[in-house]
Amino acid sequence: MNALTWIAVGSLAVWLWLLLGQGFFWRTDVRLPSGGAPVGPGGEPVAPGHDPVDLATEECWPPVAVVVPARDEAAVLPVSLPSLLAQDYPGPAEIFLVDDGSTDGTGELARQLADGHGGLPLTVDSPGEPPPGWTGKLWAVRHGMTLAEGRPDTEYLLLTDADIAHEPDSLRELVRAARGSGLDLVSQMARLRVVTAWERLIVPAFVYFFAQLYPFRWVNRAGARTAAAAGGCVLLRREAAERAGVPDAVRQAVIDDVALARAVKRSGGRIWLGLADRVDSVRPYPRLGELWRMVSRSAYAQLRHNPLLLVATVAGLALVYLVPPLTLCAGLLADRPALWATGGAAWALMAVTYVPMLRYYRQTLWLAPLLPLTALLYLLMTVDSAVRHYQGRGAAWKGRTYARPGAAP
């Protein structure tokens, strides 16, 4: 076999490993079921890590503070905030919306929505500009947690983004899961909006790639090193937050959800992450440019701003996602059966692993063979993220640009 055939064989070997050895990342069955308690890899209930609590009576439901950091979110609040106000939670709960320097009337709109819809009590406050060493979102979260400290009996914090809409039973089921299985952190990956052609091409792959990096089964395994969360919906035990020193311990993190989960797990907490059925992001990304900025703003931070990791990532993406279709075409053109068969087998495995995510997003399965094209776009977004970083335009979001953690201001 020549070099190109060996490369194709290498790509096929990687796909066989990803299929069987990467925590079955491609499966979409790690969910919070209607009963509330998380389930393990085979559908079994997660064993409690602390003493489980019976929530049969209303008096047993613990107080919860819902913290919503919001910066220029007037466009999505009319959809998302009423869903929080309308939570059907049997115990005491209060919402703290932290207006992070908005210029579009976010805070005032939130008050108007609360007046018009009623429901859970809402407090709107602003922390001012974040001090050096803090990202805006985490500074807002810290302020919200400080406001919640005025309610000393609060047991859980629900950290949820301003673009996340919750079904009425969302908070109840999250708390049921945490208390029933003794978990310190329960996070659900909200179902992102998929409406436009670009969203259909890119959004399901975003979650697919995230699960490939952080297989949910590994995240949820006690004692495993893998830790991650989905920042749009995180229920956090207050005691665990204090033990882990969050958010102060992760104040510079651009990818704050993963950093938060690592801090909790490192401090001995039990975490759980799965896909959501009744928690949705309402933020639109109708054009490629908006999706591009969403990915590129943090892609190089994910690589710890390390150029060697960037080179390795680009090479890895090329080997795993680009080599299969290229070698299939090359083998067909050169009439080399071994080459096109190997490339075709790798491409087929790639498409098969993508099918469950497409089904989860209710998309046509014809998108599965297009995954190499989507991966190429993500490769270019990652390179662009690095270029922006070295141009001083790195992790930019809503008018703020964040330096690399530990870098001199």
CSV table of C-alpha atoms in Angstrom, one decimal:
chain,number,residue,atom,x,y,z
A,1,MET,CA,0.0,0.0,0.0
A,2,ASN,CA,1.2,3.5,-0.8
A,3,ALA,CA,1.2,6.5,1.6
A,4,LEU,CA,-2.3,7.7,0.7
A,5,THR,CA,-3.8,4.3,1.3
A,6,TRP,CA,-2.1,4.1,4.7
A,7,ILE,CA,-3.6,7.5,5.6
A,8,ALA,CA,-7.0,6.2,4.6
A,9,VAL,CA,-6.5,3.2,6.8
A,10,GLY,CA,-5.5,5.4,9.7
A,11,SER,CA,-8.7,7.4,9.3
A,12,LEU,CA,-10.8,4.3,9.3
A,13,ALA,CA,-9.0,3.0,12.4
A,14,VAL,CA,-9.8,6.3,14.1
A,15,TRP,CA,-13.5,6.0,13.2
A,16,LEU,CA,-13.6,2.5,14.6
A,17,TRP,CA,-12.2,3.8,17.8
A,18,LEU,CA,-14.6,6.7,17.9
A,19,LEU,CA,-17.5,4.3,17.3
A,20,LEU,CA,-16.7,2.0,20.1
A,21,GLY,CA,-14.1,3.6,22.4
A,22,GLN,CA,-15.0,7.3,22.9
A,23,GLY,CA,-17.8,6.8,25.4
A,24,PHE,CA,-20.4,6.1,22.8
A,25,PHE,CA,-20.5,9.9,22.3
A,26,TRP,CA,-22.7,9.6,19.3
A,27,ARG,CA,-25.6,8.2,21.1
A,28,THR,CA,-28.3,10.6,22.3
A,29,ASP,CA,-29.9,8.6,25.1
A,30,VAL,CA,-28.3,10.4,28.0
A,31,ARG,CA,-31.5,12.3,29.0
A,32,LEU,CA,-33.3,13.5,32.1
A,33,PRO,CA,-36.4,11.4,31.8
A,34,SER,CA,-39.9,12.6,32.8
A,35,GLY,CA,-39.5,11.0,36.2
A,36,GLY,CA,-36.7,13.4,37.0
A,37,ALA,CA,-33.8,11.1,38.0
A,38,PRO,CA,-30.9,10.8,35.5
A,39,VAL,CA,-30.2,7.5,33.9
A,40,GLY,CA,-26.9,5.8,33.2
A,41,PRO,CA,-25.4,4.4,30.0
A,42,GLY,CA,-27.8,1.5,29.9
A,43,GLY,CA,-30.9,3.3,31.0
A,44,GLU,CA,-30.4,2.4,34.6
A,45,PRO,CA,-31.0,5.1,37.4
A,46,VAL,CA,-27.9,6.9,38.5
A,47,ALA,CA,-26.9,5.7,42.0
A,48,PRO,CA,-27.2,8.4,44.6
A,49,GLY,CA,-23.9,10.0,45.7
A,50,HIS,CA,-25.4,11.6,48.8
A,51,ASP,CA,-28.4,10.7,50.8
A,52,PRO,CA,-31.4,10.9,48.5
A,53,VAL,CA,-34.3,13.0,49.7
A,54,ASP,CA,-37.9,12.1,49.3
A,55,LEU,CA,-39.8,14.9,47.6
A,56,ALA,CA,-43.2,13.4,48.0
A,57,THR,CA,-44.5,16.4,50.0
A,58,GLU,CA,-44.4,20.1,49.1
A,59,GLU,CA,-42.5,20.9,52.3
A,60,CYS,CA,-39.5,18.8,51.1
A,61,TRP,CA,-38.8,20.9,48.0
A,62,PRO,CA,-35.7,23.1,48.7
A,63,PRO,CA,-35.5,26.8,48.0
A,64,VAL,CA,-33.9,27.7,44.7
A,65,ALA,CA,-32.4,30.9,43.4
A,66,VAL,CA,-32.5,31.3,39.6
A,67,VAL,CA,-29.7,33.5,38.3
A,68,VAL,CA,-29.9,34.9,34.8
A,69,PRO,CA,-27.0,37.0,33.5
A,70,ALA,CA,-28.2,39.2,30.7
A,71,ARG,CA,-26.4,41.6,28.4
A,72,ASP,CA,-28.4,43.2,25.5
A,73,GLU,CA,-31.1,40.5,25.5
A,74,ALA,CA,-34.2,42.5,24.8
A,75,ALA,CA,-34.8,40.5,21.6
A,76,VAL,CA,-35.1,37.1,23.3
A,77,LEU,CA,-36.4,38.0,26.8
A,78,PRO,CA,-40.1,38.1,25.7
A,79,VAL,CA,-39.8,34.4,24.9
A,80,SER,CA,-37.4,33.2,27.5
A,81,LEU,CA,-38.2,35.1,30.7
A,82,PRO,CA,-42.0,34.3,30.8
A,83,SER,CA,-41.0,30.6,30.8
A,84,LEU,CA,-39.0,31.1,34.0
A,85,LEU,CA,-41.7,33.2,35.6
A,86,ALA,CA,-44.2,30.5,34.9
A,87,GLN,CA,-42.2,27.6,36.6
A,88,ASP,CA,-44.5,25.2,38.3
A,89,TYR,CA,-42.2,24.6,41.3
A,90,PRO,CA,-43.7,23.3,44.6
A,91,GLY,CA,-41.1,25.0,46.8
A,92,PRO,CA,-39.8,28.5,47.2
A,93,ALA,CA,-38.0,30.0,44.2
A,94,GLU,CA,-36.9,33.5,43.1
A,95,ILE,CA,-35.4,34.9,39.9
A,96,PHE,CA,-32.4,37.2,39.9
A,97,LEU,CA,-31.8,38.8,36.5
A,98,VAL,CA,-28.5,40.5,36.4
A,99,ASP,CA,-28.4,43.3,33.8
A,100,ASP,CA,-24.7,43.2,32.6
A,101,GLY,CA,-24.4,46.8,31.2
A,102,SER,CA,-27.1,46.4,28.6
A,103,THR,CA,-27.8,49.3,26.2
A,104,ASP,CA,-31.1,48.0,24.8
A,105,GLY,CA,-33.3,48.3,27.9
A,106,THR,CA,-33.0,44.7,29.0
A,107,GLY,CA,-33.5,45.4,32.7
A,108,GLU,CA,-36.6,47.6,32.2
A,109,LEU,CA,-38.1,45.1,29.8
A,110,ALA,CA,-37.6,42.3,32.4
A,111,ARG,CA,-39.5,44.3,35.0
A,112,GLN,CA,-42.3,44.9,32.5
A,113,LEU,CA,-42.5,41.2,31.6
A,114,ALA,CA,-42.7,40.3,35.3
A,115,ASP,CA,-45.5,42.8,35.9
A,116,GLY,CA,-47.4,41.5,33.0
A,117,HIS,CA,-47.0,37.8,33.6
A,118,GLY,CA,-46.7,37.4,37.3
A,119,GLY,CA,-45.4,34.1,38.6
A,120,LEU,CA,-42.1,33.7,40.5
A,121,PRO,CA,-40.8,36.9,42.1
A,122,LEU,CA,-38.2,38.7,40.0
A,123,THR,CA,-35.3,40.9,41.2
A,124,VAL,CA,-33.4,43.0,38.5
A,125,ASP,CA,-30.1,44.4,39.4
A,126,SER,CA,-26.8,45.4,37.8
A,127,PRO,CA,-23.2,44.8,39.1
A,128,GLY,CA,-21.5,47.5,37.0
A,129,GLU,CA,-18.6,46.8,34.7
A,130,PRO,CA,-16.5,43.7,35.6
A,131,PRO,CA,-13.2,44.4,37.2
A,132,PRO,CA,-9.9,43.2,35.5
A,133,GLY,CA,-9.6,39.4,35.5
A,134,TRP,CA,-13.4,38.7,35.2
A,135,THR,CA,-15.5,37.9,32.2
A,136,GLY,CA,-18.7,39.8,32.1
A,137,LYS,CA,-20.9,36.8,32.4
A,138,LEU,CA,-19.2,35.4,35.4
A,139,TRP,CA,-19.1,38.8,37.1
A,140,ALA,CA,-22.9,38.9,36.6
A,141,VAL,CA,-23.3,35.4,37.9
A,142,ARG,CA,-21.3,36.3,40.9
A,143,HIS,CA,-23.5,39.3,41.6
A,144,GLY,CA,-26.6,37.1,41.2
A,145,MET,CA,-25.2,34.6,43.7
A,146,THR,CA,-24.4,37.4,46.1
A,147,LEU,CA,-28.0,38.6,45.8
A,148,ALA,CA,-29.2,35.1,46.5
A,149,GLU,CA,-27.1,35.0,49.7
A,150,GLY,CA,-29.7,37.3,51.2
A,151,ARG,CA,-31.9,34.2,51.3
A,152,PRO,CA,-29.7,32.0,53.5
A,153,ASP,CA,-31.9,28.9,53.2
A,154,THR,CA,-31.3,28.7,49.4
A,155,GLU,CA,-30.1,25.2,48.6
A,156,TYR,CA,-29.8,25.3,44.8
A,157,LEU,CA,-28.8,27.8,42.2
A,158,LEU,CA,-30.2,27.5,38.7
A,159,LEU,CA,-27.8,29.2,36.4
A,160,THR,CA,-29.5,29.8,33.1
A,161,ASP,CA,-28.9,32.0,30.1
A,162,ALA,CA,-31.2,34.8,29.0
A,163,ASP,CA,-31.9,33.0,25.7
A,164,ILE,CA,-33.1,29.8,27.3
A,165,ALA,CA,-36.8,28.9,27.4
A,166,HIS,CA,-37.9,26.3,30.0
A,167,GLU,CA,-41.0,24.1,30.0
A,168,PRO,CA,-43.1,24.7,33.2
A,169,ASP,CA,-41.8,21.6,34.9
A,170,SER,CA,-38.1,22.2,34.1
A,171,LEU,CA,-37.0,23.5,37.5
A,172,ARG,CA,-39.0,20.8,39.4
A,173,GLU,CA,-37.5,18.0,37.3
A,174,LEU,CA,-33.9,19.3,37.7
A,175,VAL,CA,-34.3,19.5,41.5
A,176,ARG,CA,-35.9,16.1,41.6
A,177,ALA,CA,-32.9,14.7,39.6
A,178,ALA,CA,-30.3,16.4,41.9
A,179,ARG,CA,-32.0,15.4,45.1
A,180,GLY,CA,-33.0,11.9,44.0
A,181,SER,CA,-29.5,11.0,42.8
A,182,GLY,CA,-27.4,13.0,45.2
A,183,LEU,CA,-25.9,15.2,42.5
A,184,ASP,CA,-24.1,18.5,43.1
A,185,LEU,CA,-24.5,19.7,39.5
A,186,VAL,CA,-27.1,18.8,36.9
A,187,SER,CA,-26.8,20.3,33.5
A,188,GLN,CA,-28.8,19.9,30.3
A,189,MET,CA,-27.6,20.8,26.9
A,190,ALA,CA,-30.5,23.0,25.6
A,191,ARG,CA,-31.9,22.1,22.2
A,192,LEU,CA,-30.6,24.9,20.0
A,193,ARG,CA,-32.6,26.6,17.3
A,194,VAL,CA,-32.5,24.9,13.9
A,195,VAL,CA,-34.6,26.8,11.3
A,196,THR,CA,-32.4,28.2,8.6
A,197,ALA,CA,-30.3,26.2,6.1
A,198,TRP,CA,-27.1,27.3,7.9
A,199,GLU,CA,-28.5,26.4,11.3
A,200,ARG,CA,-29.4,22.9,10.0
A,201,LEU,CA,-25.9,22.4,8.6
A,202,ILE,CA,-23.9,23.7,11.6
A,203,VAL,CA,-25.9,23.5,14.8
A,204,PRO,CA,-26.5,19.7,15.2
A,205,ALA,CA,-22.8,19.3,14.4
A,206,PHE,CA,-21.9,21.8,17.2
A,207,VAL,CA,-23.5,19.5,19.8
A,208,TYR,CA,-22.1,16.4,18.1
A,209,PHE,CA,-18.5,17.8,18.3
A,210,PHE,CA,-19.1,18.9,21.9
A,211,ALA,CA,-20.2,15.4,22.8
A,212,GLN,CA,-17.2,14.0,21.0
A,213,LEU,CA,-14.8,16.1,23.1
A,214,TYR,CA,-16.7,15.5,26.3
A,215,PRO,CA,-18.6,12.2,26.1
A,216,PHE,CA,-21.6,12.5,28.4
A,217,ARG,CA,-21.0,9.0,29.8
A,218,TRP,CA,-17.5,9.9,30.9
A,219,VAL,CA,-18.7,13.2,32.4
A,220,ASN,CA,-21.3,11.4,34.4
A,221,ARG,CA,-19.0,8.7,35.7
A,222,ALA,CA,-17.9,9.2,39.3
A,223,GLY,CA,-14.1,9.3,39.4
A,224,ALA,CA,-13.6,10.0,35.7
A,225,ARG,CA,-11.5,13.0,34.9
A,226,THR,CA,-13.8,14.2,32.1
A,227,ALA,CA,-15.9,17.2,33.2
A,228,ALA,CA,-18.2,19.5,31.3
A,229,ALA,CA,-21.5,21.3,31.6
A,230,ALA,CA,-23.8,23.2,29.3
A,231,GLY,CA,-23.9,26.8,30.5
A,232,GLY,CA,-27.4,27.5,29.4
A,233,CYS,CA,-29.0,25.2,32.1
A,234,VAL,CA,-27.0,24.4,35.2
A,235,LEU,CA,-28.5,23.4,38.5
A,236,LEU,CA,-25.8,23.8,41.2
A,237,ARG,CA,-25.9,22.9,44.8
A,238,ARG,CA,-25.0,26.0,46.8
A,239,GLU,CA,-22.8,24.0,49.2
A,240,ALA,CA,-20.9,22.5,46.2
A,241,ALA,CA,-20.4,26.0,44.7
A,242,GLU,CA,-18.9,27.3,48.0
A,243,ARG,CA,-16.7,24.2,48.3
A,244,ALA,CA,-15.4,24.6,44.7
A,245,GLY,CA,-15.0,28.4,45.2
A,246,VAL,CA,-17.0,29.2,42.1
A,247,PRO,CA,-17.5,31.5,40.3
A,248,ASP,CA,-14.3,33.2,41.7
A,249,ALA,CA,-12.2,30.1,40.9
A,250,VAL,CA,-13.1,30.3,37.2
A,251,ARG,CA,-13.6,34.1,36.9
A,252,GLN,CA,-11.4,34.4,33.7
A,253,ALA,CA,-12.9,31.4,31.9
A,254,VAL,CA,-14.3,32.2,28.5
A,255,ILE,CA,-15.7,28.6,28.3
A,256,ASP,CA,-17.2,29.0,31.7
A,257,ASP,CA,-19.5,26.0,31.7
A,258,VAL,CA,-16.7,23.5,31.3
A,259,ALA,CA,-14.5,25.3,33.8
A,260,LEU,CA,-17.4,25.4,36.3
A,261,ALA,CA,-18.0,21.6,36.0
A,262,ARG,CA,-14.2,20.9,36.4
A,263,ALA,CA,-14.1,23.0,39.5
A,264,VAL,CA,-17.1,21.2,41.1
A,265,LYS,CA,-15.8,17.7,40.1
A,266,ARG,CA,-12.3,18.5,41.3
A,267,SER,CA,-13.6,19.5,44.7
A,268,GLY,CA,-15.3,16.1,45.1
A,269,GLY,CA,-18.8,17.0,43.7
A,270,ARG,CA,-20.9,14.7,41.5
A,271,ILE,CA,-22.0,16.1,38.2
A,272,TRP,CA,-24.4,15.0,35.4
A,273,LEU,CA,-24.7,16.3,31.8
A,274,GLY,CA,-27.3,15.2,29.2
A,275,LEU,CA,-29.4,16.4,26.3
A,276,ALA,CA,-32.6,18.3,27.0
A,277,ASP,CA,-36.0,17.6,25.8
A,278,ARG,CA,-37.9,20.5,27.3
A,279,VAL,CA,-35.2,23.2,27.5
A,280,ASP,CA,-34.6,25.2,24.3
A,281,SER,CA,-32.4,28.0,23.2
A,282,VAL,CA,-34.4,30.7,21.4
A,283,ARG,CA,-31.4,32.7,20.1
A,284,PRO,CA,-31.4,32.8,16.3
A,285,TYR,CA,-28.3,32.3,14.2
A,286,PRO,CA,-29.8,32.7,10.8
A,287,ARG,CA,-26.6,33.5,8.8
A,288,LEU,CA,-23.3,31.9,8.5
A,289,GLY,CA,-21.5,35.0,9.9
A,290,GLU,CA,-23.4,34.8,13.2
A,291,LEU,CA,-22.7,31.1,13.6
A,292,TRP,CA,-19.0,31.7,12.6
A,293,ARG,CA,-18.7,34.3,15.4
A,294,MET,CA,-20.4,32.1,17.9
A,295,VAL,CA,-17.8,29.3,17.3
A,296,SER,CA,-14.7,31.3,16.6
A,297,ARG,CA,-15.0,33.5,19.7
A,298,SER,CA,-14.0,30.6,22.0
A,299,ALA,CA,-12.5,27.9,19.8
A,300,TYR,CA,-8.9,28.9,20.4
A,301,ALA,CA,-9.6,29.3,24.1
A,302,GLN,CA,-10.7,25.7,24.0
A,303,LEU,CA,-7.2,24.9,22.8
A,304,ARG,CA,-5.7,26.9,25.7
A,305,HIS,CA,-4.3,29.4,23.2
A,306,ASN,CA,-1.6,26.8,22.4
A,307,PRO,CA,-0.3,26.9,18.8
A,308,LEU,CA,0.9,23.3,19.0
A,309,LEU,CA,-2.6,22.2,20.0
A,310,LEU,CA,-4.0,24.2,17.1
A,311,VAL,CA,-1.7,22.4,14.6
A,312,ALA,CA,-2.6,19.0,16.1
A,313,THR,CA,-6.4,19.9,16.0
A,314,VAL,CA,-6.2,21.0,12.4
A,315,ALA,CA,-4.3,17.8,11.5
A,316,GLY,CA,-6.8,15.7,13.5
A,317,LEU,CA,-9.8,17.2,11.9
A,318,ALA,CA,-8.3,16.7,8.4
A,319,LEU,CA,-7.5,13.1,9.1
A,320,VAL,CA,-10.8,12.2,10.7
A,321,TYR,CA,-13.3,14.2,8.6
A,322,LEU,CA,-11.6,15.3,5.3
A,323,VAL,CA,-9.5,12.2,4.5
A,324,PRO,CA,-12.5,9.8,4.0
A,325,PRO,CA,-14.3,11.7,1.2
A,326,LEU,CA,-11.0,12.7,-0.4
A,327,THR,CA,-9.6,9.2,-0.5
A,328,LEU,CA,-12.9,7.8,-1.7
A,329,CYS,CA,-12.9,10.3,-4.7
A,330,ALA,CA,-9.2,9.7,-5.3
A,331,GLY,CA,-9.6,6.0,-5.3
A,332,LEU,CA,-12.5,6.1,-7.7
A,333,LEU,CA,-10.6,8.4,-10.1
A,334,ALA,CA,-7.5,6.3,-10.0
A,335,ASP,CA,-9.4,3.0,-10.1
A,336,ARG,CA,-7.8,1.8,-6.8
A,337,PRO,CA,-10.4,-0.3,-5.0
A,338,ALA,CA,-8.5,-0.6,-1.7
A,339,LEU,CA,-8.3,3.2,-1.5
A,340,TRP,CA,-11.9,4.0,-2.3
A,341,ALA,CA,-13.2,1.2,-0.2
A,342,THR,CA,-11.3,2.3,2.9
A,343,GLY,CA,-12.2,5.9,2.4
A,344,GLY,CA,-15.8,5.0,1.8
A,345,ALA,CA,-16.0,2.8,4.9
A,346,ALA,CA,-14.6,5.6,7.1
A,347,TRP,CA,-17.1,8.1,5.6
A,348,ALA,CA,-20.0,5.6,6.2
A,349,LEU,CA,-19.0,5.2,9.8
A,350,MET,CA,-18.9,9.0,10.2
A,351,ALA,CA,-22.3,9.4,8.7
A,352,VAL,CA,-23.8,6.6,10.9
A,353,THR,CA,-22.5,8.2,14.1
A,354,TYR,CA,-24.1,11.5,13.1
A,355,VAL,CA,-27.6,10.1,12.4
A,356,PRO,CA,-28.7,10.0,16.1
A,357,MET,CA,-27.9,13.7,16.5
A,358,LEU,CA,-29.8,14.6,13.3
A,359,ARG,CA,-32.8,12.6,14.6
A,360,TYR,CA,-32.6,14.4,17.9
A,361,TYR,CA,-32.8,17.7,16.0
A,362,ARG,CA,-35.5,16.3,13.8
A,363,GLN,CA,-33.5,17.0,10.6
A,364,THR,CA,-33.2,15.1,7.4
A,365,LEU,CA,-30.7,12.3,7.4
A,366,TRP,CA,-29.4,13.5,4.0
A,367,LEU,CA,-27.3,15.9,6.1
A,368,ALA,CA,-25.2,13.0,7.5
A,369,PRO,CA,-22.9,12.7,4.4
A,370,LEU,CA,-22.3,16.4,4.5
A,371,LEU,CA,-20.5,16.2,7.9
A,372,PRO,CA,-17.1,16.6,6.2
A,373,LEU,CA,-18.2,19.9,4.8
A,374,THR,CA,-19.4,21.1,8.2
A,375,ALA,CA,-16.1,19.9,9.8
A,376,LEU,CA,-14.2,21.9,7.2
A,377,LEU,CA,-16.2,25.0,8.3
A,378,TYR,CA,-15.3,24.3,11.9
A,379,LEU,CA,-11.7,23.8,11.0
A,380,LEU,CA,-11.7,27.3,9.4
A,381,MET,CA,-13.5,28.8,12.3
A,382,THR,CA,-10.9,27.4,14.7
A,383,VAL,CA,-8.0,28.8,12.6
A,384,ASP,CA,-9.9,32.2,12.4
A,385,SER,CA,-10.2,32.1,16.2
A,386,ALA,CA,-6.5,31.8,16.5
A,387,VAL,CA,-5.8,34.6,14.0
A,388,ARG,CA,-8.2,36.9,15.9
A,389,HIS,CA,-6.4,36.1,19.1
A,390,TYR,CA,-3.0,37.0,17.8
A,391,GLN,CA,-4.6,40.2,16.3
A,392,GLY,CA,-5.8,41.2,19.7
A,393,ARG,CA,-9.5,40.5,18.8
A,394,GLY,CA,-9.7,37.1,20.5
A,395,ALA,CA,-12.6,36.2,22.7
A,396,ALA,CA,-14.9,39.1,21.7
A,397,TRP,CA,-18.6,39.1,22.7
A,398,LYS,CA,-21.1,41.9,22.8
A,399,GLY,CA,-18.6,44.7,22.8
A,400,ARG,CA,-16.0,43.1,25.1
A,401,THR,CA,-12.8,41.4,24.3
A,402,TYR,CA,-11.1,39.2,26.8
A,403,ALA,CA,-7.4,38.5,27.1
A,404,ARG,CA,-6.0,35.1,27.6
A,405,PRO,CA,-6.2,34.1,31.3
A,406,GLY,CA,-3.1,35.1,33.1
A,407,ALA,CA,-2.0,37.5,30.3
A,408,ALA,CA,-0.9,41.0,31.3
A,409,PRO,CA,-3.7,43.6,30.8
